[in-house]
PDB file of C-alpha atoms in Angstrom:
ATOM      1  CA  UNK A   1      30.758 -46.208  -8.548  1.00 47.00           C
ATOM      2  CA  UNK A   2      27.629 -46.432  -6.399  1.00 48.00           C
ATOM      3  CA  UNK A   3      28.811 -43.622  -4.113  1.00 46.00           C
ATOM      4  CA  UNK A   4      29.276 -41.393  -7.163  1.00 46.00           C
ATOM      5  CA  UNK A   5      25.710 -42.123  -8.328  1.00 41.00           C
ATOM      6  CA  UNK A   6      24.314 -41.460  -4.831  1.00 42.00           C
ATOM      7  CA  UNK A   7      26.183 -38.144  -4.567  1.00 43.00           C
ATOM      8  CA  UNK A   8      24.840 -37.063  -7.938  1.00 43.00           C
ATOM      9  CA  UNK A   9      21.293 -37.999  -6.924  1.00 43.00           C
ATOM     10  CA  UNK A  10      21.575 -36.080  -3.648  1.00 44.00           C
ATOM     11  CA  UNK A  11      22.892 -33.009  -5.446  1.00 44.00           C
ATOM     12  CA  UNK A  12      20.053 -33.075  -7.962  1.00 43.00           C
ATOM     13  CA  UNK A  13      17.504 -33.366  -5.147  1.00 47.00           C
ATOM     14  CA  UNK A  14      18.668 -30.185  -3.450  1.00 47.00           C
ATOM     15  CA  UNK A  15      16.421 -27.309  -4.471  1.00 48.00           C
ATOM     16  CA  UNK A  16      17.998 -23.907  -5.146  1.00 46.00           C
ATOM     17  CA  UNK A  17      17.569 -21.431  -2.294  1.00 45.00           C
ATOM     18  CA  UNK A  18      16.412 -17.974  -3.290  1.00 46.00           C
ATOM     19  CA  UNK A  19      17.714 -14.940  -1.418  1.00 46.00           C
ATOM     20  CA  UNK A  20      15.234 -13.585   1.119  1.00 44.00           C
ATOM     21  CA  UNK A  21      17.193 -10.559   2.354  1.00 50.00           C
ATOM     22  CA  UNK A  22      16.387  -7.154   0.934  1.00 60.00           C
ATOM     23  CA  UNK A  23      19.056  -5.648  -1.266  1.00 87.00           C
ATOM     24  CA  UNK A  24      20.624  -2.290  -0.458  1.00 87.00           C
ATOM     25  CA  UNK A  25      18.815  -0.840  -3.471  1.00 89.00           C
ATOM     26  CA  UNK A  26      15.476  -2.091  -2.149  1.00 92.00           C
ATOM     27  CA  UNK A  27      16.152  -0.578   1.281  1.00 91.00           C
ATOM     28  CA  UNK A  28      17.201   2.730  -0.259  1.00 92.00           C
ATOM     29  CA  UNK A  29      14.014   2.986  -2.295  1.00 92.00           C
ATOM     30  CA  UNK A  30      11.862   2.013   0.694  1.00 93.00           C
ATOM     31  CA  UNK A  31      13.478   4.760   2.763  1.00 94.00           C
ATOM     32  CA  UNK A  32      12.909   7.350   0.046  1.00 94.00           C
ATOM     33  CA  UNK A  33       9.309   6.192  -0.371  1.00 92.00           C
ATOM     34  CA  UNK A  34       8.601   6.593   3.344  1.00 93.00           C
ATOM     35  CA  UNK A  35      10.738   9.595   4.278  1.00 93.00           C
ATOM     36  CA  UNK A  36      10.132  11.499   0.992  1.00 92.00           C
ATOM     37  CA  UNK A  37      13.483  13.353   0.759  1.00 93.00           C
ATOM     38  CA  UNK A  38      16.813  12.321   2.293  1.00 94.00           C
ATOM     39  CA  UNK A  39      20.367  13.632   1.960  1.00 94.00           C
ATOM     40  CA  UNK A  40      23.260  11.427   0.897  1.00 92.00           C
ATOM     41  CA  UNK A  41      24.812  11.613   4.378  1.00 92.00           C
ATOM     42  CA  UNK A  42      21.540  10.555   6.032  1.00 94.00           C
ATOM     43  CA  UNK A  43      21.169   7.621   3.644  1.00 93.00           C
ATOM     44  CA  UNK A  44      24.730   6.554   4.509  1.00 92.00           C
ATOM     45  CA  UNK A  45      23.781   6.477   8.200  1.00 92.00           C
ATOM     46  CA  UNK A  46      20.701   4.349   7.563  1.00 93.00           C
ATOM     47  CA  UNK A  47      22.002   2.058   4.811  1.00 87.00           C
ATOM     48  CA  UNK A  48      25.715   1.481   5.281  1.00 80.00           C
ATOM     49  CA  UNK A  49      27.281   3.559   8.068  1.00 77.00           C
ATOM     50  CA  UNK A  50      30.545   1.638   7.813  1.00 76.00           C
ATOM     51  CA  UNK A  51      30.747   1.446   4.016  1.00 70.00           C
ATOM     52  CA  UNK A  52      29.952   4.733   2.313  1.00 72.00           C
ATOM     53  CA  UNK A  53      30.964   3.300  -1.067  1.00 76.00           C
ATOM     54  CA  UNK A  54      28.024   0.884  -0.906  1.00 82.00           C
ATOM     55  CA  UNK A  55      25.496   3.712  -0.662  1.00 87.00           C
ATOM     56  CA  UNK A  56      27.178   5.653  -3.460  1.00 87.00           C
ATOM     57  CA  UNK A  57      27.097   2.621  -5.752  1.00 90.00           C
ATOM     58  CA  UNK A  58      23.426   1.957  -4.963  1.00 91.00           C
ATOM     59  CA  UNK A  59      22.377   5.549  -5.606  1.00 92.00           C
ATOM     60  CA  UNK A  60      24.308   5.645  -8.883  1.00 92.00           C
ATOM     61  CA  UNK A  61      22.542   2.496 -10.091  1.00 93.00           C
ATOM     62  CA  UNK A  62      19.064   3.688  -9.133  1.00 93.00           C
ATOM     63  CA  UNK A  63      19.748   7.066 -10.731  1.00 93.00           C
ATOM     64  CA  UNK A  64      20.832   5.383 -13.973  1.00 93.00           C
ATOM     65  CA  UNK A  65      17.599   3.341 -13.958  1.00 93.00           C
ATOM     66  CA  UNK A  66      15.589   6.565 -13.470  1.00 93.00           C
ATOM     67  CA  UNK A  67      14.028   5.269 -10.259  1.00 93.00           C
ATOM     68  CA  UNK A  68      15.387   8.154  -8.177  1.00 93.00           C
ATOM     69  CA  UNK A  69      16.508  11.712  -8.769  1.00 93.00           C
ATOM     70  CA  UNK A  70      18.259  14.405  -6.759  1.00 93.00           C
ATOM     71  CA  UNK A  71      18.336  18.111  -6.115  1.00 90.00           C
ATOM     72  CA  UNK A  72      21.238  20.135  -4.740  1.00 89.00           C
ATOM     73  CA  UNK A  73      20.960  22.028  -1.474  1.00 86.00           C
ATOM     74  CA  UNK A  74      22.790  25.325  -2.052  1.00 78.00           C
ATOM     75  CA  UNK A  75      23.398  26.130   1.622  1.00 72.00           C
ATOM     76  CA  UNK A  76      24.574  22.695   2.705  1.00 61.00           C
ATOM     77  CA  UNK A  77      27.919  22.432   0.899  1.00 69.00           C
ATOM     78  CA  UNK A  78      26.101  21.419  -2.284  1.00 76.00           C
ATOM     79  CA  UNK A  79      24.707  18.282  -0.613  1.00 87.00           C
ATOM     80  CA  UNK A  80      22.464  16.095  -2.722  1.00 90.00           C
ATOM     81  CA  UNK A  81      18.842  15.627  -1.713  1.00 93.00           C
ATOM     82  CA  UNK A  82      17.428  12.343  -3.031  1.00 94.00           C
ATOM     83  CA  UNK A  83      13.823  11.456  -3.840  1.00 93.00           C
ATOM     84  CA  UNK A  84      11.857   8.909  -5.879  1.00 94.00           C
ATOM     85  CA  UNK A  85      10.775   9.570  -9.427  1.00 93.00           C
ATOM     86  CA  UNK A  86       7.158   8.747 -10.391  1.00 92.00           C
ATOM     87  CA  UNK A  87       8.498   5.519 -11.883  1.00 92.00           C
ATOM     88  CA  UNK A  88      10.298   4.683  -8.633  1.00 92.00           C
ATOM     89  CA  UNK A  89       7.154   5.406  -6.618  1.00 90.00           C
ATOM     90  CA  UNK A  90       5.171   3.061  -8.851  1.00 90.00           C
ATOM     91  CA  UNK A  91       7.711   0.300  -8.239  1.00 90.00           C
ATOM     92  CA  UNK A  92       7.769   0.757  -4.440  1.00 89.00           C
ATOM     93  CA  UNK A  93       4.113   1.444  -3.701  1.00 87.00           C
ATOM     94  CA  UNK A  94       3.053  -2.214  -3.365  1.00 84.00           C
ATOM     95  CA  UNK A  95       6.004  -3.417  -1.274  1.00 87.00           C
ATOM     96  CA  UNK A  96       4.915  -5.122   1.985  1.00 87.00           C
ATOM     97  CA  UNK A  97       6.768  -2.697   4.270  1.00 83.00           C
ATOM     98  CA  UNK A  98       4.913   0.220   2.649  1.00 83.00           C
ATOM     99  CA  UNK A  99       1.475  -1.367   2.499  1.00 79.00           C
ATOM    100  CA  UNK A 100      -1.221   1.029   3.618  1.00 75.00           C
ATOM    101  CA  UNK A 101       1.000   4.070   3.229  1.00 78.00           C
ATOM    102  CA  UNK A 102       0.739   6.456   0.323  1.00 78.00           C
ATOM    103  CA  UNK A 103       3.920   6.885  -1.695  1.00 79.00           C
ATOM    104  CA  UNK A 104       3.823  10.471  -2.947  1.00 81.00           C
ATOM    105  CA  UNK A 105       7.257  11.667  -4.096  1.00 82.00           C
ATOM    106  CA  UNK A 106       8.029  15.337  -4.761  1.00 84.00           C
ATOM    107  CA  UNK A 107       6.882  16.417  -8.200  1.00 78.00           C
ATOM    108  CA  UNK A 108      10.231  17.950  -9.101  1.00 80.00           C
ATOM    109  CA  UNK A 109      13.536  19.189  -7.718  1.00 82.00           C
ATOM    110  CA  UNK A 110      12.095  22.529  -6.624  1.00 84.00           C
ATOM    111  CA  UNK A 111       9.336  20.856  -4.616  1.00 84.00           C
ATOM    112  CA  UNK A 112      11.942  18.580  -3.025  1.00 82.00           C
ATOM    113  CA  UNK A 113      14.037  21.565  -1.904  1.00 85.00           C
ATOM    114  CA  UNK A 114      10.988  23.346  -0.472  1.00 84.00           C
ATOM    115  CA  UNK A 115      10.027  20.236   1.505  1.00 84.00           C
ATOM    116  CA  UNK A 116      13.579  19.684   2.756  1.00 88.00           C
ATOM    117  CA  UNK A 117      14.008  21.920   5.851  1.00 89.00           C
ATOM    118  CA  UNK A 118      11.181  20.434   7.922  1.00 92.00           C
ATOM    119  CA  UNK A 119      11.615  16.875   6.644  1.00 93.00           C
ATOM    120  CA  UNK A 120      15.380  16.821   7.188  1.00 94.00           C
ATOM    121  CA  UNK A 121      14.986  18.164  10.734  1.00 95.00           C
ATOM    122  CA  UNK A 122      12.680  15.228  11.422  1.00 96.00           C
ATOM    123  CA  UNK A 123      15.187  12.775   9.959  1.00 96.00           C
ATOM    124  CA  UNK A 124      17.919  14.288  12.145  1.00 96.00           C
ATOM    125  CA  UNK A 125      15.747  13.457  15.157  1.00 97.00           C
ATOM    126  CA  UNK A 126      15.030   9.984  13.785  1.00 97.00           C
ATOM    127  CA  UNK A 127      18.765   9.300  13.430  1.00 97.00           C
ATOM    128  CA  UNK A 128      19.370  10.101  17.096  1.00 97.00           C
ATOM    129  CA  UNK A 129      16.890   7.391  18.107  1.00 97.00           C
ATOM    130  CA  UNK A 130      18.416   5.008  15.570  1.00 96.00           C
ATOM    131  CA  UNK A 131      21.942   5.498  16.919  1.00 95.00           C
ATOM    132  CA  UNK A 132      20.778   5.309  20.537  1.00 96.00           C
ATOM    133  CA  UNK A 133      18.824   2.099  19.898  1.00 95.00           C
ATOM    134  CA  UNK A 134      21.912   0.507  18.356  1.00 93.00           C
ATOM    135  CA  UNK A 135      24.022   1.394  21.383  1.00 93.00           C
ATOM    136  CA  UNK A 136      21.355   0.120  23.798  1.00 94.00           C
ATOM    137  CA  UNK A 137      20.561  -3.070  21.884  1.00 94.00           C
ATOM    138  CA  UNK A 138      16.950  -1.987  21.342  1.00 95.00           C
ATOM    139  CA  UNK A 139      14.765  -2.677  18.323  1.00 95.00           C
ATOM    140  CA  UNK A 140      14.331   0.381  16.155  1.00 96.00           C
ATOM    141  CA  UNK A 141      14.978   0.451  12.424  1.00 94.00           C
ATOM    142  CA  UNK A 142      15.146   3.053   9.653  1.00 94.00           C
ATOM    143  CA  UNK A 143      11.501   2.409   8.702  1.00 93.00           C
ATOM    144  CA  UNK A 144      10.164   2.699  12.264  1.00 95.00           C
ATOM    145  CA  UNK A 145       9.776   6.462  11.809  1.00 96.00           C
ATOM    146  CA  UNK A 146       6.582   7.052   9.822  1.00 94.00           C
ATOM    147  CA  UNK A 147       6.112  10.697   8.758  1.00 94.00           C
ATOM    148  CA  UNK A 148       2.916  12.679   8.270  1.00 92.00           C
ATOM    149  CA  UNK A 149       0.395  10.324   9.882  1.00 92.00           C
ATOM    150  CA  UNK A 150      -3.156  11.693   9.693  1.00 89.00           C
ATOM    151  CA  UNK A 151      -6.155  10.881  11.890  1.00 89.00           C
ATOM    152  CA  UNK A 152      -9.688  12.225  11.801  1.00 84.00           C
ATOM    153  CA  UNK A 153     -10.913  14.551  14.517  1.00 82.00           C
ATOM    154  CA  UNK A 154     -14.457  15.415  15.644  1.00 74.00           C
ATOM    155  CA  UNK A 155     -16.250  17.626  13.160  1.00 61.00           C
ATOM    156  CA  UNK A 156     -16.538  20.492  15.652  1.00 51.00           C
ATOM    157  CA  UNK A 157     -13.965  23.191  16.247  1.00 49.00           C
ATOM    158  CA  UNK A 158     -13.020  23.844  12.639  1.00 46.00           C
ATOM    159  CA  UNK A 159     -10.183  21.327  12.255  1.00 55.00           C
ATOM    160  CA  UNK A 160     -11.104  17.878  11.005  1.00 77.00           C
ATOM    161  CA  UNK A 161      -7.728  16.106  10.954  1.00 83.00           C
ATOM    162  CA  UNK A 162      -4.748  15.657  13.209  1.00 90.00           C
ATOM    163  CA  UNK A 163      -1.509  15.258  11.246  1.00 92.00           C
ATOM    164  CA  UNK A 164       1.453  14.165  13.348  1.00 95.00           C
ATOM    165  CA  UNK A 165       4.852  15.033  11.914  1.00 96.00           C
ATOM    166  CA  UNK A 166       5.788  11.410  12.612  1.00 96.00           C
ATOM    167  CA  UNK A 167       4.748   8.305  14.502  1.00 97.00           C
ATOM    168  CA  UNK A 168       7.626   6.362  16.021  1.00 96.00           C
ATOM    169  CA  UNK A 169       7.604   2.632  16.863  1.00 96.00           C
ATOM    170  CA  UNK A 170      10.322   1.605  19.325  1.00 97.00           C
ATOM    171  CA  UNK A 171      10.945  -1.568  21.363  1.00 95.00           C
ATOM    172  CA  UNK A 172      13.251  -1.371  24.368  1.00 93.00           C
ATOM    173  CA  UNK A 173      14.996  -4.621  25.314  1.00 89.00           C
ATOM    174  CA  UNK A 174      16.219  -3.768  28.836  1.00 82.00           C
ATOM    175  CA  UNK A 175      15.792  -3.725  31.739  1.00 81.00           C
ATOM    176  CA  UNK A 176      12.664  -5.425  30.386  1.00 84.00           C
ATOM    177  CA  UNK A 177      11.066  -5.632  26.975  1.00 91.00           C
ATOM    178  CA  UNK A 178       8.693  -2.709  26.415  1.00 90.00           C
ATOM    179  CA  UNK A 179       7.056  -1.349  23.289  1.00 93.00           C
ATOM    180  CA  UNK A 180       6.823   2.409  22.896  1.00 95.00           C
ATOM    181  CA  UNK A 181       4.899   4.455  20.381  1.00 96.00           C
ATOM    182  CA  UNK A 182       5.127   8.196  20.095  1.00 97.00           C
ATOM    183  CA  UNK A 183       3.565  11.017  18.148  1.00 97.00           C
ATOM    184  CA  UNK A 184       6.430  13.358  17.261  1.00 98.00           C
ATOM    185  CA  UNK A 185       6.103  17.052  16.504  1.00 97.00           C
ATOM    186  CA  UNK A 186       9.071  18.873  14.962  1.00 97.00           C
ATOM    187  CA  UNK A 187       9.174  22.589  15.783  1.00 96.00           C
ATOM    188  CA  UNK A 188      11.647  24.802  13.909  1.00 95.00           C
ATOM    189  CA  UNK A 189      10.311  28.002  15.515  1.00 93.00           C
ATOM    190  CA  UNK A 190       8.590  28.939  12.251  1.00 92.00           C
ATOM    191  CA  UNK A 191       5.154  29.305  13.869  1.00 91.00           C
ATOM    192  CA  UNK A 192       4.007  31.240  16.916  1.00 91.00           C
ATOM    193  CA  UNK A 193       4.492  29.624  20.295  1.00 91.00           C
ATOM    194  CA  UNK A 194       0.740  29.790  20.874  1.00 91.00           C
ATOM    195  CA  UNK A 195       0.038  27.907  17.665  1.00 91.00           C
ATOM    196  CA  UNK A 196       2.598  25.266  18.620  1.00 92.00           C
ATOM    197  CA  UNK A 197       1.023  24.783  22.047  1.00 91.00           C
ATOM    198  CA  UNK A 198      -2.449  24.546  20.488  1.00 91.00           C
ATOM    199  CA  UNK A 199      -1.387  21.274  18.865  1.00 94.00           C
ATOM    200  CA  UNK A 200      -1.856  19.754  22.296  1.00 95.00           C
ATOM    201  CA  UNK A 201      -5.554  20.619  22.046  1.00 94.00           C
ATOM    202  CA  UNK A 202      -5.790  18.648  18.798  1.00 93.00           C
ATOM    203  CA  UNK A 203      -4.155  15.641  20.436  1.00 95.00           C
ATOM    204  CA  UNK A 204      -6.516  15.950  23.413  1.00 95.00           C
ATOM    205  CA  UNK A 205      -9.515  15.993  21.070  1.00 92.00           C
ATOM    206  CA  UNK A 206      -8.245  12.907  19.252  1.00 92.00           C
ATOM    207  CA  UNK A 207      -7.686  11.171  22.595  1.00 94.00           C
ATOM    208  CA  UNK A 208     -11.371  11.588  23.496  1.00 90.00           C
ATOM    209  CA  UNK A 209     -12.870  11.155  20.007  1.00 85.00           C
ATOM    210  CA  UNK A 210     -15.447   8.393  19.609  1.00 83.00           C
ATOM    211  CA  UNK A 211     -16.750   8.251  16.010  1.00 75.00           C
ATOM    212  CA  UNK A 212     -20.504   7.882  15.777  1.00 67.00           C
ATOM    213  CA  UNK A 213     -22.048   5.768  12.991  1.00 61.00           C
ATOM    214  CA  UNK A 214     -24.461   7.613  10.772  1.00 53.00           C
ATOM    215  CA  UNK A 215     -28.079   7.185  11.868  1.00 51.00           C
ATOM    216  CA  UNK A 216     -27.270   5.840  15.340  1.00 51.00           C
ATOM    217  CA  UNK A 217     -27.809   7.513  18.661  1.00 52.00           C
ATOM    218  CA  UNK A 218     -24.889   8.217  20.989  1.00 48.00           C
ATOM    219  CA  UNK A 219     -24.326   6.039  24.015  1.00 45.00           C
ATOM    220  CA  UNK A 220     -24.398   2.581  22.385  1.00 42.00           C
ATOM    221  CA  UNK A 221     -21.153   1.519  24.035  1.00 43.00           C
ATOM    222  CA  UNK A 222     -21.694  -2.084  23.161  1.00 45.00           C
ATOM    223  CA  UNK A 223     -21.431  -1.296  19.480  1.00 47.00           C
ATOM    224  CA  UNK A 224     -18.033  -1.916  17.850  1.00 47.00           C
ATOM    225  CA  UNK A 225     -18.207   1.559  16.324  1.00 50.00           C
ATOM    226  CA  UNK A 226     -18.380   3.138  19.790  1.00 67.00           C
ATOM    227  CA  UNK A 227     -14.708   2.486  20.588  1.00 80.00           C
ATOM    228  CA  UNK A 228     -12.390   5.465  20.800  1.00 87.00           C
ATOM    229  CA  UNK A 229     -10.934   6.394  17.422  1.00 86.00           C
ATOM    230  CA  UNK A 230      -7.304   5.897  18.475  1.00 91.00           C
ATOM    231  CA  UNK A 231      -7.993   2.342  19.664  1.00 90.00           C
ATOM    232  CA  UNK A 232      -8.448   1.291  16.041  1.00 89.00           C
ATOM    233  CA  UNK A 233      -4.773   2.041  15.406  1.00 90.00           C
ATOM    234  CA  UNK A 234      -2.856   1.732  18.689  1.00 93.00           C
ATOM    235  CA  UNK A 235      -3.012  -0.628  21.701  1.00 92.00           C
ATOM    236  CA  UNK A 236      -2.437   2.391  23.929  1.00 94.00           C
ATOM    237  CA  UNK A 237      -2.385   6.097  23.149  1.00 96.00           C
ATOM    238  CA  UNK A 238       1.146   7.064  21.996  1.00 97.00           C
ATOM    239  CA  UNK A 239       3.165   9.455  24.090  1.00 97.00           C
ATOM    240  CA  UNK A 240       3.645  12.895  22.537  1.00 98.00           C
ATOM    241  CA  UNK A 241       7.140  14.266  21.971  1.00 98.00           C
ATOM    242  CA  UNK A 242       7.923  17.819  20.855  1.00 98.00           C
ATOM    243  CA  UNK A 243      11.406  18.274  19.357  1.00 98.00           C
ATOM    244  CA  UNK A 244      12.485  21.914  19.108  1.00 97.00           C
ATOM    245  CA  UNK A 245      15.210  23.587  17.056  1.00 96.00           C
ATOM    246  CA  UNK A 246      15.885  26.668  14.936  1.00 94.00           C
ATOM    247  CA  UNK A 247      16.114  29.340  17.648  1.00 95.00           C
ATOM    248  CA  UNK A 248      18.232  30.468  20.601  1.00 96.00           C
ATOM    249  CA  UNK A 249      18.286  28.338  23.786  1.00 95.00           C
ATOM    250  CA  UNK A 250      16.298  31.041  25.591  1.00 96.00           C
ATOM    251  CA  UNK A 251      13.589  31.065  22.907  1.00 96.00           C
ATOM    252  CA  UNK A 252      13.342  27.268  22.878  1.00 96.00           C
ATOM    253  CA  UNK A 253      13.048  27.267  26.675  1.00 96.00           C
ATOM    254  CA  UNK A 254      10.209  29.788  26.471  1.00 96.00           C
ATOM    255  CA  UNK A 255       8.418  27.655  23.891  1.00 96.00           C
ATOM    256  CA  UNK A 256       8.766  24.639  26.183  1.00 96.00           C
ATOM    257  CA  UNK A 257       7.308  26.672  29.061  1.00 96.00           C
ATOM    258  CA  UNK A 258       4.357  27.636  26.843  1.00 96.00           C
ATOM    259  CA  UNK A 259       3.716  23.953  26.153  1.00 96.00           C
ATOM    260  CA  UNK A 260       3.749  23.285  29.908  1.00 96.00           C
ATOM    261  CA  UNK A 261       1.351  26.172  30.498  1.00 95.00           C
ATOM    262  CA  UNK A 262      -1.107  24.700  28.015  1.00 95.00           C
ATOM    263  CA  UNK A 263      -1.306  21.461  30.035  1.00 95.00           C
ATOM    264  CA  UNK A 264      -2.356  23.493  33.081  1.00 93.00           C
ATOM    265  CA  UNK A 265      -4.668  26.029  31.477  1.00 93.00           C
ATOM    266  CA  UNK A 266      -6.708  23.900  29.061  1.00 94.00           C
ATOM    267  CA  UNK A 267      -9.019  21.320  30.689  1.00 94.00           C
ATOM    268  CA  UNK A 268      -8.891  18.840  27.794  1.00 94.00           C
ATOM    269  CA  UNK A 269      -5.096  18.974  27.680  1.00 95.00           C
ATOM    270  CA  UNK A 270      -4.893  18.620  31.463  1.00 95.00           C
ATOM    271  CA  UNK A 271      -6.939  15.425  31.199  1.00 95.00           C
ATOM    272  CA  UNK A 272      -4.672  14.181  28.400  1.00 96.00           C
ATOM    273  CA  UNK A 273      -1.542  14.969  30.448  1.00 96.00           C
ATOM    274  CA  UNK A 274      -2.871  12.899  33.347  1.00 95.00           C
ATOM    275  CA  UNK A 275      -3.077   9.830  31.113  1.00 95.00           C
ATOM    276  CA  UNK A 276      -0.423  10.234  28.404  1.00 97.00           C
ATOM    277  CA  UNK A 277       3.308  11.029  28.807  1.00 97.00           C
ATOM    278  CA  UNK A 278       4.161  14.380  27.201  1.00 98.00           C
ATOM    279  CA  UNK A 279       7.642  15.837  26.766  1.00 97.00           C
ATOM    280  CA  UNK A 280       9.788  18.350  24.890  1.00 98.00           C
ATOM    281  CA  UNK A 281      13.494  18.379  24.032  1.00 98.00           C
ATOM    282  CA  UNK A 282      15.923  20.376  21.906  1.00 98.00           C
ATOM    283  CA  UNK A 283      17.148  18.595  18.774  1.00 98.00           C
ATOM    284  CA  UNK A 284      20.755  19.608  19.339  1.00 97.00           C
ATOM    285  CA  UNK A 285      20.620  18.056  22.838  1.00 97.00           C
ATOM    286  CA  UNK A 286      19.383  14.796  21.320  1.00 98.00           C
ATOM    287  CA  UNK A 287      22.269  14.843  18.856  1.00 97.00           C
ATOM    288  CA  UNK A 288      24.837  15.624  21.562  1.00 97.00           C
ATOM    289  CA  UNK A 289      23.629  13.292  24.331  1.00 97.00           C
ATOM    290  CA  UNK A 290      21.122  10.888  22.804  1.00 96.00           C
ATOM    291  CA  UNK A 291      17.350  10.694  23.386  1.00 96.00           C
ATOM    292  CA  UNK A 292      17.620   8.290  26.329  1.00 95.00           C
ATOM    293  CA  UNK A 293      19.665  10.875  28.249  1.00 97.00           C
ATOM    294  CA  UNK A 294      17.861  13.230  30.677  1.00 97.00           C
ATOM    295  CA  UNK A 295      17.200  15.934  28.066  1.00 97.00           C
ATOM    296  CA  UNK A 296      13.382  15.823  28.020  1.00 98.00           C
ATOM    297  CA  UNK A 297      11.235  18.259  29.961  1.00 97.00           C
ATOM    298  CA  UNK A 298       7.881  16.758  31.033  1.00 97.00           C
ATOM    299  CA  UNK A 299       4.951  18.951  30.027  1.00 97.00           C
ATOM    300  CA  UNK A 300       3.105  18.282  33.271  1.00 94.00           C
ATOM    301  CA  UNK A 301       4.204  17.905  36.879  1.00 92.00           C
ATOM    302  CA  UNK A 302       7.780  18.603  38.015  1.00 93.00           C
ATOM    303  CA  UNK A 303       9.979  20.062  35.252  1.00 92.00           C
ATOM    304  CA  UNK A 304      13.021  17.945  36.116  1.00 95.00           C
ATOM    305  CA  UNK A 305      14.509  16.575  32.896  1.00 96.00           C
ATOM    306  CA  UNK A 306      14.553  12.855  32.197  1.00 96.00           C
ATOM    307  CA  UNK A 307      14.716  10.213  29.458  1.00 96.00           C
ATOM    308  CA  UNK A 308      11.860  10.080  26.964  1.00 96.00           C
ATOM    309  CA  UNK A 309      11.032   6.587  28.243  1.00 95.00           C
ATOM    310  CA  UNK A 310      10.604   7.926  31.795  1.00 94.00           C
ATOM    311  CA  UNK A 311       8.229  10.800  31.049  1.00 93.00           C
TER     312      UNK A 311
END
């Protein structure tokens, strides 16, 4: 009798435990909020690579609740391209993993399709790092690729902002634990090679940019505001990775050589290259061999290919 009473008392004293893990629906919406537009196949790889039915069920539920919508890519076997609706963006915008990042979904299906080629090329690159990290036992998740990161530049020279196609946060676990950050530029050969190489000048300007408070003279290095602009965001300046696709191997090689020439010919870029690892690789090589394979050409010094971590 007493043991029955004690068991009942113990059971009533146990407080219910609430689930703390994110649901698949939550993860799907967070990915769409951050990456903007994603195909069904890419969502499968990031959400449930071993259970495609899970992703399909999640997308169907979110679509029914009008939190997401899709467009159809006519040249990709009628693949669906998913994006948040305004209602979905409103739901996701205050989530902790998205704090400080603007959630701006495409306005409609047409805008989503127009955004797709460049964005999807970036996600293809992201997935190569994701797969490689899994095989290596490193820490790199679906949300560690942050697209369209903007930073202010000095007010001279005409351009006032540097917009990286993505910033990548990666932690290697062996042979010792190291944290890597990288600015990533996706090149689909849609701009001139000279314009591509000139992006290095923008990065060099950002590397040396010290914002000056209004009304103060330059040279007050003891002032908090005198720190370099990038030091407000990163413990060390991220390496810069160019990922090329969309042209013949010969053309992509020439574009890589133009990037290397810029590091020699421009004094600001030469200074940057002496302090920051710079490299270029072909997207299809990353997909075939993985980003930790020797597929990256350094943009300064010997042109022998190596891993992106060894640039």
